[in-house]
Amino acid sequence: MKIYFSGSIRGGRIDADLYRDLITELKKYGQVLTEHVGSSALKEELSDREIHDRDIQWLHEADIVIAEVTTPSLGVGYEIAKAISFEKPVYCLYRENEETRVSAMIKGSPKVTCHSYNKFPEAREILCHIFGIRTRQ
Amino acid sequence: MKIYFSGSIRGGRIDADLYRDLITELKKYGQVLTEHVGSSALKEELSDREIHDRDIQWLHEADIVIAEVTTPSLGVGYEIAKAISFEKPVYCLYRENEETRVSAMIKGSPKVTCHSYNKFPEAREILCHIFGIRTRQ
């Protein structure tokens, strides 16, 4: 099972530690292609075009996309739409009661399953549910 | 000429007045389908699904997509990727020297033309250039 985890990078790194914890959890279910998203010391040694092409290639390879969408991010929105066009299952997790709300383009997309949560243990349960369902299919 | 203007809504409205001025400028070149993006008093009377489906329909109808991408936004990223899949020309405008940087998925996309600017008159010139080129084609 190859997992594409999507979280904000240039849009804001306030949730970087949370991404790291989610990625640690996701690694119980498969290979996380985008482990760098949870890194506290992100280095960008690639050009924008190289990052784009690498991430599109990973999206093609992925069996499932999990996105944390609380922090608004152009890249995450772009990746979700691309994942849909590649016919990948897309699950978005977000926290309620934040300053910004999740876009209607994401919450209103019939091809995206959204789950809200408050604290990390809830997110862990949601992932367990998602992968529990998928491994039974 | 039908123009789809894309700017942050739920991701943050700090640039709402700028969007309004850009839309006023864009109306010189054609019909702006998404005029509400520049409204200071946005009302959401539609469900998320209705907003999504209306905006996807407008993207289908549009001849060109112009996005202001300085404020990170899931919806704008999603719309850009959708516009590419619909084979629409996509132009992104952004301001340098802001707290956040434009996603590598946008700046690195071979199907997106990005232009940076500092003040509104520069953005106006960029639009003049974009539409000048396009109307000569």
XYZ file of N, CA and C in Angstrom:
822
model
N 0.843 -1.201 0.000
C 0.000 0.000 0.000
C 0.879 1.252 0.000
N 0.804 2.043 -1.061
C 1.563 3.294 -1.139
C 0.641 4.469 -0.815
N 1.083 5.259 0.166
C 0.253 6.347 0.678
C 0.889 7.692 0.323
N 0.097 8.572 -0.283
C 0.546 9.946 -0.542
C -0.059 10.809 0.546
N 0.780 11.331 1.442
C 0.288 12.251 2.464
C 0.513 13.673 1.978
N -0.530 14.491 2.066
C -0.448 15.870 1.589
C -0.705 16.843 2.734
N 0.219 17.786 2.927
C 0.059 18.829 3.942
C 0.757 20.087 3.459
N 0.424 21.201 4.082
C 0.967 22.492 3.650
C 2.481 22.557 3.822
N 3.166 23.046 2.821
C 4.610 23.297 2.927
C 4.810 24.814 2.854
N 4.753 25.395 1.682
C 4.977 26.850 1.594
C 3.787 27.660 2.099
N 2.613 27.052 2.181
C 1.425 27.766 2.675
C 1.503 28.069 4.154
N 2.389 27.365 4.876
C 2.525 27.572 6.324
C 2.836 26.257 7.016
N 3.809 26.316 7.968
C 4.292 25.084 8.598
C 3.834 24.955 10.048
N 2.774 25.659 10.409
C 2.313 25.633 11.797
C 1.934 24.216 12.244
N 1.518 23.372 11.308
C 1.090 22.010 11.632
C 2.166 20.965 11.317
N 3.408 21.379 11.153
C 4.453 20.426 10.741
C 4.590 19.249 11.718
N 4.517 19.506 13.027
C 4.644 18.419 14.010
C 3.464 17.445 13.909
N 2.297 18.010 13.655
C 1.114 17.163 13.483
C 1.271 16.283 12.240
N 1.764 16.868 11.158
C 1.993 16.078 9.931
C 2.954 14.923 10.242
N 4.003 15.231 11.004
C 4.986 14.190 11.360
C 4.298 13.052 12.112
N 3.422 13.408 13.077
C 2.727 12.375 13.857
C 1.757 11.571 12.976
N 1.082 12.259 12.070
C 0.163 11.548 11.163
C 0.938 10.593 10.259
N 2.101 11.037 9.784
C 2.917 10.193 8.906
C 3.414 8.965 9.677
N 3.822 9.164 10.938
C 4.236 8.024 11.773
C 3.095 7.009 11.869
N 1.887 7.520 12.048
C 0.709 6.656 12.132
C 0.450 5.955 10.787
N 0.561 6.715 9.709
C 0.284 6.163 8.374
C 1.257 5.037 8.006
N 2.476 5.134 8.546
C 3.475 4.114 8.225
C 3.086 2.733 8.772
N 2.127 2.685 9.680
C 1.599 1.381 10.134
C 0.812 0.689 9.014
N 0.319 1.505 8.070
C -0.567 0.957 7.040
C 0.110 0.777 5.684
N 1.274 1.378 5.529
C 1.933 1.242 4.222
C 3.134 2.164 4.111
N 3.595 2.315 2.883
C 4.759 3.170 2.605
C 4.282 4.601 2.338
N 4.788 5.541 3.119
C 4.417 6.940 2.902
C 5.439 7.559 1.931
N 4.938 7.925 0.741
C 5.841 8.423 -0.309
C 6.377 9.823 0.006
N 5.588 10.582 0.781
C 5.894 12.008 0.992
C 6.324 12.286 2.434
N 7.228 11.470 2.939
C 7.589 11.578 4.356
C 8.193 12.940 4.699
N 8.799 13.610 3.728
C 9.428 14.919 3.977
C 8.437 15.979 4.442
N 7.125 15.778 4.158
C 6.120 16.786 4.530
C 6.078 16.983 6.053
N 6.465 15.940 6.803
C 6.467 16.026 8.263
C 7.809 16.425 8.856
N 8.762 16.758 8.025
C 10.094 17.076 8.527
C 10.154 18.488 9.091
N 10.827 18.646 10.222
C 10.938 19.981 10.814
C 12.034 20.800 10.131
N 12.879 20.141 9.372
C 13.971 20.856 8.691
C 13.922 20.549 7.205
N 12.870 21.097 6.573
C 12.680 20.839 5.136
C 13.755 21.525 4.314
N 14.441 20.745 3.519
C 15.409 21.348 2.605
C 14.861 21.241 1.193
N 14.996 22.304 0.467
C 14.537 22.244 -0.921
C 15.741 22.309 -1.828
N 16.142 21.160 -2.280
C 17.310 21.131 -3.169
C 16.892 20.962 -4.623
N 15.600 20.799 -4.832
C 15.096 20.623 -6.197
C 14.494 21.929 -6.701
N 14.404 22.062 -7.999
C 13.713 23.215 -8.580
C 12.204 22.999 -8.424
N 11.431 24.075 -8.609
C 9.976 23.943 -8.521
C 9.469 22.897 -9.514
N 10.022 22.904 -10.713
C 9.576 21.945 -11.733
C 9.896 20.503 -11.309
N 11.071 20.322 -10.717
C 11.447 18.981 -10.255
C 10.541 18.516 -9.111
N 10.217 19.434 -8.188
C 9.296 19.083 -7.087
C 7.935 18.702 -7.667
N 7.427 19.530 -8.578
C 6.125 19.268 -9.202
C 6.107 17.883 -9.865
N 7.118 17.618 -10.692
C 7.119 16.372 -11.460
C 7.293 15.152 -10.548
N 8.124 15.286 -9.504
C 8.294 14.186 -8.543
C 6.970 13.900 -7.830
N 6.290 14.959 -7.378
C 5.051 14.763 -6.626
C 3.944 14.195 -7.516
N 3.890 14.626 -8.767
C 2.890 14.076 -9.703
C 3.178 12.584 -9.930
N 4.452 12.236 -10.058
C 4.829 10.832 -10.230
C 4.410 10.014 -9.002
N 4.638 10.562 -7.807
C 4.225 9.871 -6.567
C 2.698 9.720 -6.503
N 1.988 10.770 -6.960
C 0.521 10.673 -6.971
C 0.072 9.541 -7.886
N 0.727 9.403 -9.024
C 0.412 8.307 -9.951
C 0.645 6.957 -9.281
N 1.737 6.868 -8.517
C 2.106 5.583 -7.887
C 1.236 5.241 -6.685
N 0.646 6.267 -6.053
C -0.046 6.066 -4.777
C -1.318 5.242 -4.934
N -1.634 4.480 -3.878
C -2.900 3.753 -3.826
C -3.982 4.589 -3.163
N -3.565 5.556 -2.360
C -4.517 6.359 -1.589
C -3.859 7.701 -1.247
N -4.689 8.732 -1.154
C -4.197 10.061 -0.758
C -4.877 10.469 0.552
N -4.060 10.837 1.523
C -4.555 11.353 2.800
C -4.029 12.789 2.915
N -4.939 13.753 3.082
C -4.512 15.158 3.189
C -4.981 15.749 4.512
N -4.102 16.525 5.155
C -4.533 17.313 6.321
C -4.745 18.720 5.788
N -6.003 19.202 5.832
C -6.358 20.413 5.086
C -6.724 21.599 5.980
N -6.338 21.556 7.249
C -6.686 22.674 8.142
C -5.956 23.950 7.717
N -4.667 23.843 7.384
C -3.905 25.005 6.902
C -4.146 25.170 5.405
N -4.693 26.311 4.982
C -4.933 26.501 3.545
C -3.624 26.393 2.758
N -3.681 25.726 1.627
C -2.471 25.482 0.839
C -2.838 25.282 -0.624
N -2.206 26.054 -1.483
C -2.405 25.884 -2.925
C -1.999 24.492 -3.380
N -0.830 24.047 -2.890
C -0.291 22.766 -3.329
C -1.183 21.604 -2.937
N -1.729 21.652 -1.713
C -2.607 20.567 -1.261
C -3.873 20.537 -2.117
N -4.451 21.710 -2.394
C -5.642 21.767 -3.247
C -5.359 21.222 -4.636
N -4.206 21.597 -5.176
C -3.790 21.135 -6.507
C -3.625 19.617 -6.509
N -2.974 19.095 -5.466
C -2.731 17.648 -5.394
C -4.036 16.855 -5.259
N -4.985 17.412 -4.499
C -6.273 16.724 -4.338
C -6.978 16.621 -5.695
N -7.014 17.725 -6.448
C -7.674 17.691 -7.759
C -6.949 16.739 -8.717
N -5.621 16.742 -8.689
C -4.859 15.811 -9.534
C -5.156 14.364 -9.139
N -5.179 14.103 -7.833
C -5.441 12.739 -7.357
C -6.802 12.247 -7.837
N -7.788 13.147 -7.825
C -9.123 12.787 -8.318
C -9.038 12.438 -9.808
N -8.295 13.249 -10.558
C -8.203 12.978 -12.005
C -7.469 11.665 -12.274
N -6.606 11.250 -11.334
C -5.915 9.962 -11.474
C -6.746 8.816 -10.869
N -7.954 9.153 -10.444
C -8.902 8.172 -9.865
C -8.375 7.500 -8.606
N -7.691 8.268 -7.784
C -7.214 7.769 -6.493
C -8.249 8.081 -5.415
N -8.425 7.214 -4.431
C -9.289 7.574 -3.304
C -8.632 8.692 -2.481
N -9.412 9.724 -2.156
C -8.876 10.898 -1.446
C -9.646 11.104 -0.142
N -8.901 11.159 0.952
C -9.484 11.415 2.270
C -8.840 12.670 2.851
N -9.685 13.594 3.321
C -9.173 14.831 3.934
C -9.546 14.873 5.412
N -8.580 15.207 6.233
C -8.797 15.385 7.663
C -8.612 16.868 7.980
N -9.463 17.399 8.842
C -9.308 18.803 9.231
C -9.838 19.024 10.638
N -9.341 20.078 11.263
C -9.773 20.432 12.612
C -10.817 21.549 12.535
N -11.867 21.392 13.324
C -12.899 22.431 13.405
C -12.379 23.570 14.278
N -13.136 24.652 14.332
C -12.851 25.783 15.231
C -11.519 26.463 14.928
N -11.111 26.448 13.724
C -9.896 27.162 13.345
C -10.289 28.493 12.702
N -9.319 29.339 12.472
C -9.609 30.659 11.896
C -10.156 30.558 10.477
N -9.633 29.605 9.726
C -10.099 29.466 8.347
C -10.953 28.204 8.233
N -11.832 28.208 7.247
C -12.690 27.047 7.007
C -12.206 26.314 5.764
N -12.508 25.022 5.709
C -12.073 24.221 4.557
C -12.887 24.626 3.325
N -12.209 24.784 2.210
C -12.822 25.224 0.956
C -14.038 24.380 0.561
N -15.032 25.065 0.000
C -16.200 24.366 -0.538
C -15.809 23.457 -1.704
N -14.703 23.776 -2.387
C -14.250 22.937 -3.498
C -13.775 21.576 -2.992
N -13.316 21.533 -1.744
C -12.873 20.264 -1.151
C -14.048 19.573 -0.458
N -14.732 20.315 0.421
C -15.844 19.697 1.162
C -17.020 19.365 0.246
N -17.130 20.110 -0.849
C -18.241 19.876 -1.759
C -17.916 18.935 -2.897
N -16.675 18.460 -2.959
C -16.312 17.547 -4.050
C -16.876 16.159 -3.781
N -17.624 15.594 -4.742
C -18.197 14.250 -4.520
C -17.130 13.158 -4.492
N -15.900 13.499 -4.902
C -14.842 12.488 -4.955
C -13.901 12.571 -3.745
N -14.230 13.413 -2.773
C -13.378 13.571 -1.591
C -14.191 13.196 -0.349
N -13.603 12.398 0.521
C -14.241 12.081 1.797
C -13.567 12.915 2.880
N -14.347 13.746 3.571
C -13.793 14.634 4.600
C -14.171 14.149 5.999
N -13.210 14.235 6.892
C -13.443 13.893 8.298
C -12.917 15.032 9.163
N -13.726 15.513 10.112
C -13.214 16.510 11.063
C -12.805 15.805 12.354
N -11.866 16.416 13.054
C -11.406 15.869 14.331
C -10.926 17.022 15.198
N -10.739 16.768 16.469
C -10.243 17.805 17.368
C -8.808 17.541 17.801
N -8.555 16.366 18.326
C -7.225 16.037 18.846
C -6.667 14.837 18.086
N -5.363 14.663 18.202
C -4.684 13.626 17.434
C -5.285 12.214 17.599
N -5.641 11.796 18.833
C -6.194 10.432 18.948
C -7.421 10.195 18.066
N -8.201 11.261 17.866
C -9.361 11.140 16.972
C -8.915 10.922 15.529
N -7.876 11.656 15.129
C -7.346 11.488 13.768
C -6.843 10.054 13.588
N -6.209 9.547 14.634
C -5.687 8.171 14.576
C -6.826 7.180 14.365
N -7.933 7.405 15.072
C -9.101 6.518 14.920
C -9.680 6.597 13.510
N -9.702 7.825 12.972
C -10.233 8.007 11.605
C -9.359 7.233 10.608
N -8.050 7.324 10.771
C -7.145 6.589 9.868
C -7.358 5.085 10.007
N -7.506 4.639 11.252
C -7.754 3.204 11.506
C -9.015 2.764 10.767
N -10.028 3.608 10.824
C -11.301 3.320 10.164
C -11.112 3.272 8.640
N -10.426 4.284 8.103
C -10.201 4.357 6.646
C -9.449 3.106 6.171
N -8.355 2.780 6.848
C -7.530 1.660 6.370
C -8.161 0.326 6.748
N -8.930 0.313 7.838
C -9.661 -0.910 8.185
C -10.639 -1.257 7.090
N -11.371 -0.235 6.641
C -12.331 -0.435 5.555
C -11.609 -0.880 4.300
N -10.531 -0.166 3.955
C -9.887 -0.418 2.664
C -9.212 -1.788 2.627
N -8.649 -2.248 3.755
C -7.974 -3.545 3.694
C -8.990 -4.691 3.675
N -10.242 -4.385 4.039
C -11.266 -5.439 3.963
C -11.851 -5.556 2.566
N -11.584 -4.545 1.718
C -12.209 -4.564 0.378
C -11.569 -5.640 -0.494
N -15.338 36.534 -24.583
C -14.285 35.965 -23.734
C -14.822 35.785 -22.300
N -14.887 34.545 -21.857
C -15.344 34.278 -20.483
C -14.127 34.031 -19.595
N -14.055 34.782 -18.494
C -12.890 34.757 -17.618
C -13.278 34.165 -16.260
N -12.520 33.163 -15.823
C -12.712 32.617 -14.467
C -11.631 33.226 -13.599
N -12.018 34.101 -12.656
C -11.041 34.659 -11.721
C -11.082 33.843 -10.443
N -9.911 33.437 -9.983
C -9.816 32.603 -8.788
C -9.009 33.318 -7.707
N -9.577 33.413 -6.520
C -8.896 34.009 -5.375
C -9.409 33.344 -4.110
N -8.662 33.535 -3.040
C -9.003 32.865 -1.778
C -10.342 33.347 -1.224
N -11.163 32.420 -0.787
C -12.412 32.774 -0.088
C -12.269 32.310 1.360
N -12.446 31.043 1.615
C -12.362 30.576 3.009
C -10.924 30.527 3.527
N -9.952 30.528 2.629
C -8.541 30.494 3.045
C -8.082 31.801 3.682
N -8.863 32.884 3.454
C -8.501 34.189 4.020
C -8.871 35.293 3.048
N -9.468 36.367 3.591
C -10.008 37.433 2.741
C -9.184 38.712 2.806
N -7.934 38.588 3.226
C -7.097 39.780 3.374
C -6.932 40.525 2.048
N -7.020 39.819 0.941
C -6.839 40.424 -0.376
C -8.158 40.695 -1.103
N -9.269 40.687 -0.381
C -10.580 40.824 -1.040
C -10.669 42.108 -1.872
N -10.137 43.227 -1.349
C -10.218 44.489 -2.104
C -9.375 44.433 -3.378
N -8.241 43.770 -3.271
C -7.389 43.586 -4.452
C -8.107 42.733 -5.498
N -8.765 41.665 -5.048
C -9.515 40.819 -5.991
C -10.574 41.666 -6.712
N -11.235 42.537 -5.937
C -12.282 43.392 -6.530
C -11.680 44.279 -7.623
N -10.510 44.863 -7.339
C -9.863 45.740 -8.328
C -9.401 44.945 -9.552
N -8.898 43.744 -9.328
C -8.481 42.905 -10.462
C -9.690 42.526 -11.321
N -10.803 42.216 -10.667
C -12.023 41.845 -11.395
C -12.522 43.034 -12.218
N -12.474 44.235 -11.630
C -12.870 45.448 -12.376
C -12.008 45.585 -13.634
N -10.719 45.319 -13.479
C -9.792 45.381 -14.617
C -10.124 44.293 -15.645
N -10.379 43.079 -15.159
C -10.649 41.948 -16.057
C -11.922 42.168 -16.879
N -12.863 42.921 -16.319
C -14.119 43.159 -17.034
C -13.910 43.974 -18.311
N -12.729 44.611 -18.426
C -12.407 45.299 -19.688
C -12.172 44.295 -20.815
N -11.833 43.068 -20.429
C -11.428 42.072 -21.438
C -12.506 41.019 -21.709
N -13.509 40.954 -20.827
C -14.536 39.940 -21.053
C -15.476 39.832 -19.865
N -16.235 38.759 -19.860
C -17.202 38.516 -18.786
C -16.522 37.733 -17.661
N -16.539 38.292 -16.458
C -15.947 37.587 -15.318
C -17.040 36.737 -14.660
N -16.863 35.422 -14.738
C -17.893 34.501 -14.240
C -17.971 34.497 -12.712
N -16.858 34.804 -12.068
C -16.743 34.633 -10.604
C -16.637 35.989 -9.903
N -17.516 36.909 -10.266
C -17.410 38.276 -9.746
C -17.546 38.324 -8.222
N -18.242 37.361 -7.636
C -18.459 37.339 -6.177
C -17.148 37.243 -5.392
N -16.070 36.730 -6.023
C -14.796 36.544 -5.310
C -14.259 37.886 -4.804
N -14.633 38.983 -5.480
C -14.173 40.307 -5.079
C -15.133 41.042 -4.167
N -16.221 40.404 -3.765
C -17.231 41.077 -2.951
C -16.785 41.183 -1.498
N -17.031 42.342 -0.901
C -16.649 42.514 0.513
C -17.684 41.880 1.445
N -18.846 41.591 0.922
C -19.894 40.986 1.767
C -20.352 39.684 1.131
N -19.462 38.698 1.172
C -19.770 37.405 0.549
C -20.856 36.678 1.327
N -21.901 36.324 0.634
C -22.937 35.510 1.275
C -22.865 34.113 0.679
N -22.960 33.142 1.531
C -22.961 31.768 1.028
C -24.339 31.159 1.256
N -25.119 31.191 0.212
C -26.474 30.645 0.349
C -26.576 29.255 -0.255
N -25.470 28.802 -0.852
C -25.460 27.483 -1.484
C -24.758 26.478 -0.571
N -25.040 25.224 -0.756
C -24.313 24.173 -0.036
C -22.916 24.041 -0.648
N -22.012 23.386 0.074
C -20.669 23.172 -0.463
C -20.733 22.455 -1.808
N -21.584 21.453 -1.919
C -21.704 20.702 -3.167
C -22.202 21.593 -4.304
N -23.169 22.470 -3.987
C -23.685 23.383 -5.011
C -22.604 24.368 -5.462
N -21.814 24.892 -4.490
C -20.711 25.806 -4.840
C -19.712 25.072 -5.738
N -19.331 23.858 -5.335
C -18.374 23.062 -6.113
C -18.869 22.855 -7.542
N -20.103 22.412 -7.668
C -20.622 22.069 -8.998
C -20.785 23.315 -9.871
N -21.204 24.435 -9.247
C -21.327 25.696 -10.010
C -19.947 26.143 -10.506
N -18.949 26.081 -9.630
C -17.615 26.555 -10.017
C -16.975 25.647 -11.070
N -17.213 24.344 -10.969
C -16.689 23.420 -11.994
C -17.361 23.709 -13.340
N -18.652 24.001 -13.306
C -19.378 24.340 -14.541
C -18.806 25.625 -15.159
N -18.544 26.627 -14.305
C -17.945 27.884 -14.790
C -16.541 27.631 -15.368
N -15.783 26.760 -14.715
C -14.445 26.434 -15.246
C -14.559 25.820 -16.637
N -15.537 24.951 -16.815
C -15.776 24.349 -18.140
C -16.080 25.424 -19.176
N -16.889 26.419 -18.765
C -17.339 27.462 -19.702
C -16.250 28.485 -20.018
N -15.286 28.629 -19.095
C -14.309 29.711 -19.196
C -13.370 29.528 -20.386
N -12.933 30.662 -20.943
C -11.908 30.640 -21.990
C -10.518 30.762 -21.395
N -10.424 31.323 -20.189
C -9.136 31.583 -19.554
C -9.340 31.642 -18.043
N -8.311 31.245 -17.301
C -8.359 31.317 -15.830
C -7.240 32.244 -15.359
N -7.627 33.237 -14.553
C -6.664 34.152 -13.931
C -6.783 33.946 -12.418
N -5.676 33.601 -11.755
C -5.720 33.373 -10.308
C -4.750 34.316 -9.603
N -5.195 34.884 -8.459
C -4.279 35.646 -7.607
C -3.925 34.676 -6.479
N -2.650 34.284 -6.408
C -2.266 33.141 -5.559
C -1.378 33.537 -4.375
N -1.372 34.826 -4.014
C -0.534 35.242 -2.875
C -1.046 34.629 -1.563
N -2.348 34.644 -1.350
C -2.939 34.025 -0.156
C -3.134 32.539 -0.415
N -2.497 31.678 0.389
C -2.654 30.233 0.162
C -4.123 29.827 0.274
N -4.570 28.969 -0.604
C -5.981 28.579 -0.656
C -6.120 27.200 -1.280
N -6.799 26.323 -0.569
C -7.079 24.987 -1.109
C -7.916 25.075 -2.377
N -8.953 25.929 -2.327
C -9.875 26.022 -3.449
C -9.186 26.525 -4.711
N -8.305 27.528 -4.547
C -7.600 28.065 -5.712
C -6.686 26.990 -6.312
N -5.975 26.261 -5.462
C -5.113 25.182 -5.957
C -5.915 24.119 -6.695
N -7.053 23.763 -6.122
C -7.944 22.760 -6.721
C -8.440 23.254 -8.093
N -8.850 24.523 -8.141
C -9.385 25.077 -9.393
C -8.310 25.134 -10.480
N -7.091 25.471 -10.086
C -6.002 25.522 -11.073
C -5.775 24.134 -11.683
N -5.731 23.110 -10.833
C -5.523 21.749 -11.356
C -6.685 21.312 -12.244
N -7.907 21.648 -11.840
C -9.081 21.315 -12.656
C -9.020 22.044 -13.998
N -8.653 23.322 -13.962
C -8.577 24.113 -15.196
C -7.566 23.496 -16.166
N -6.447 23.020 -15.621
C -5.440 22.365 -16.465
C -6.042 21.112 -17.106
N -6.779 20.332 -16.298
C -7.355 19.088 -16.847
C -8.411 19.404 -17.905
N -9.025 20.582 -17.827
C -9.998 20.999 -18.851
C -9.302 21.715 -20.018
N -7.962 21.742 -19.965
C -7.143 22.359 -21.025
C -7.404 23.854 -21.212
N -7.633 24.546 -20.110
C -7.809 26.002 -20.149
C -6.447 26.660 -19.921
N -6.190 27.795 -20.556
C -4.964 28.537 -20.224
C -5.082 29.113 -18.818
N -4.019 28.934 -18.023
C -4.044 29.366 -16.618
C -2.894 30.334 -16.361
N -3.225 31.509 -15.841
C -2.236 32.530 -15.483
C -2.376 32.840 -13.996
N -1.243 32.796 -13.278
C -1.252 33.116 -11.845
C -0.461 34.390 -11.589
N -1.040 35.268 -10.787
C -0.361 36.497 -10.370
C -0.099 36.398 -8.869
N 1.074 36.830 -8.442
C 1.360 36.813 -7.001
C 2.319 37.930 -6.649
N 2.269 38.324 -5.379
C 3.163 39.369 -4.891
C 4.364 38.733 -4.196
N 5.535 39.267 -4.457
C 6.761 38.816 -3.784
C 6.795 39.402 -2.375
N 7.766 38.949 -1.581
C 8.005 39.509 -0.256
C 6.839 39.322 0.709
N 6.112 38.286 0.542
C 5.029 37.993 1.478
C 5.510 36.917 2.447
N 4.734 36.673 3.467
C 5.126 35.679 4.478
C 5.183 34.269 3.902
N 4.265 33.970 3.022
C 4.258 32.631 2.438
C 4.719 32.699 0.988
N 5.246 31.587 0.513
C 5.700 31.519 -0.879
C 4.717 30.686 -1.689
N 4.674 30.959 -2.984
C 3.746 30.232 -3.849
C 4.222 28.785 -3.992
N 3.291 27.866 -3.888
C 3.575 26.428 -3.958
C 4.402 26.034 -5.186
N 5.308 25.077 -4.979
C 6.069 24.519 -6.101
C 5.152 23.797 -7.083
N 3.993 23.325 -6.606
C 3.055 22.645 -7.506
C 2.461 23.629 -8.518
N 2.404 24.909 -8.136
C 1.878 25.938 -9.047
C 3.034 26.511 -9.883
N 4.094 26.965 -9.202
C 5.197 27.580 -9.942
C 5.947 26.561 -10.797
N 5.886 25.291 -10.394
C 6.587 24.258 -11.146
C 5.730 23.565 -12.186
N 4.452 23.933 -12.268
C 3.579 23.283 -13.257
C 3.875 23.819 -14.652
N 4.139 22.926 -15.609
C 4.431 23.398 -16.964
C 3.214 23.990 -17.662
N 2.026 23.798 -17.084
C 0.800 24.298 -17.716
C 0.309 25.611 -17.088
N 1.098 26.168 -16.179
C 0.701 27.417 -15.510
C 1.739 28.489 -15.822
N 1.274 29.669 -16.202
C 2.177 30.810 -16.398
C 2.065 31.715 -15.173
N 3.195 31.925 -14.487
C 3.185 32.739 -13.261
C 3.837 34.094 -13.521
N 3.259 35.120 -12.939
C 3.817 36.475 -13.010
C 3.838 37.067 -11.606
N 4.972 37.594 -11.183
C 5.001 38.298 -9.900
C 4.854 39.795 -10.131
N 4.327 40.479 -9.118
C 4.169 41.940 -9.196
C 4.251 42.509 -7.792
N 4.403 43.797 -7.709
C 4.442 44.438 -6.393
C 3.189 45.254 -6.110
N 2.860 46.140 -7.012
C 1.693 47.015 -6.800
C 0.681 46.792 -7.916
N -0.547 47.255 -7.659
C -1.638 47.008 -8.583
C -1.362 47.442 -10.028
N -0.744 48.618 -10.253
C -0.504 49.017 -11.655
C 0.312 47.986 -12.437
N 1.223 47.316 -11.727
C 1.993 46.252 -12.392
C 1.100 45.079 -12.789
N 0.178 44.723 -11.876
C -0.757 43.628 -12.182
C -1.599 43.998 -13.402
N -1.994 45.283 -13.452
C -2.797 45.752 -14.580
C -2.025 45.595 -15.891
N -0.746 45.923 -15.850
C 0.091 45.772 -17.049
C 0.231 44.312 -17.470
N 0.369 43.446 -16.468
C 0.484 42.006 -16.762
C -0.790 41.515 -17.451
N -1.943 41.944 -16.930
C -3.218 41.529 -17.541
C -3.320 42.065 -18.976
N -2.901 43.305 -19.158
C -2.917 43.908 -20.499
C -2.073 43.069 -21.456
N -0.916 42.635 -20.963
C -0.005 41.812 -21.745
C -0.642 40.453 -22.070
N -1.225 39.816 -21.044
C -1.852 38.493 -21.237
C -2.968 38.582 -22.278
N -3.856 39.561 -22.112
C -5.011 39.642 -23.010
C -4.616 40.243 -24.361
N -3.592 41.082 -24.355
C -3.066 41.590 -25.621
C -2.554 40.455 -26.482
N -1.780 39.583 -25.857
C -1.253 38.416 -26.563
C -2.391 37.534 -27.044
N -3.345 37.254 -26.132
C -4.378 36.279 -26.466
C -5.313 36.776 -27.567
N -5.600 38.100 -27.548
C -6.512 38.566 -28.584
C -5.836 38.650 -29.949
N -4.491 38.636 -29.950
C -3.790 38.631 -31.242
C -3.687 37.237 -31.837
N -3.984 36.202 -31.023
C -3.809 34.823 -31.513
C -4.891 34.456 -32.512
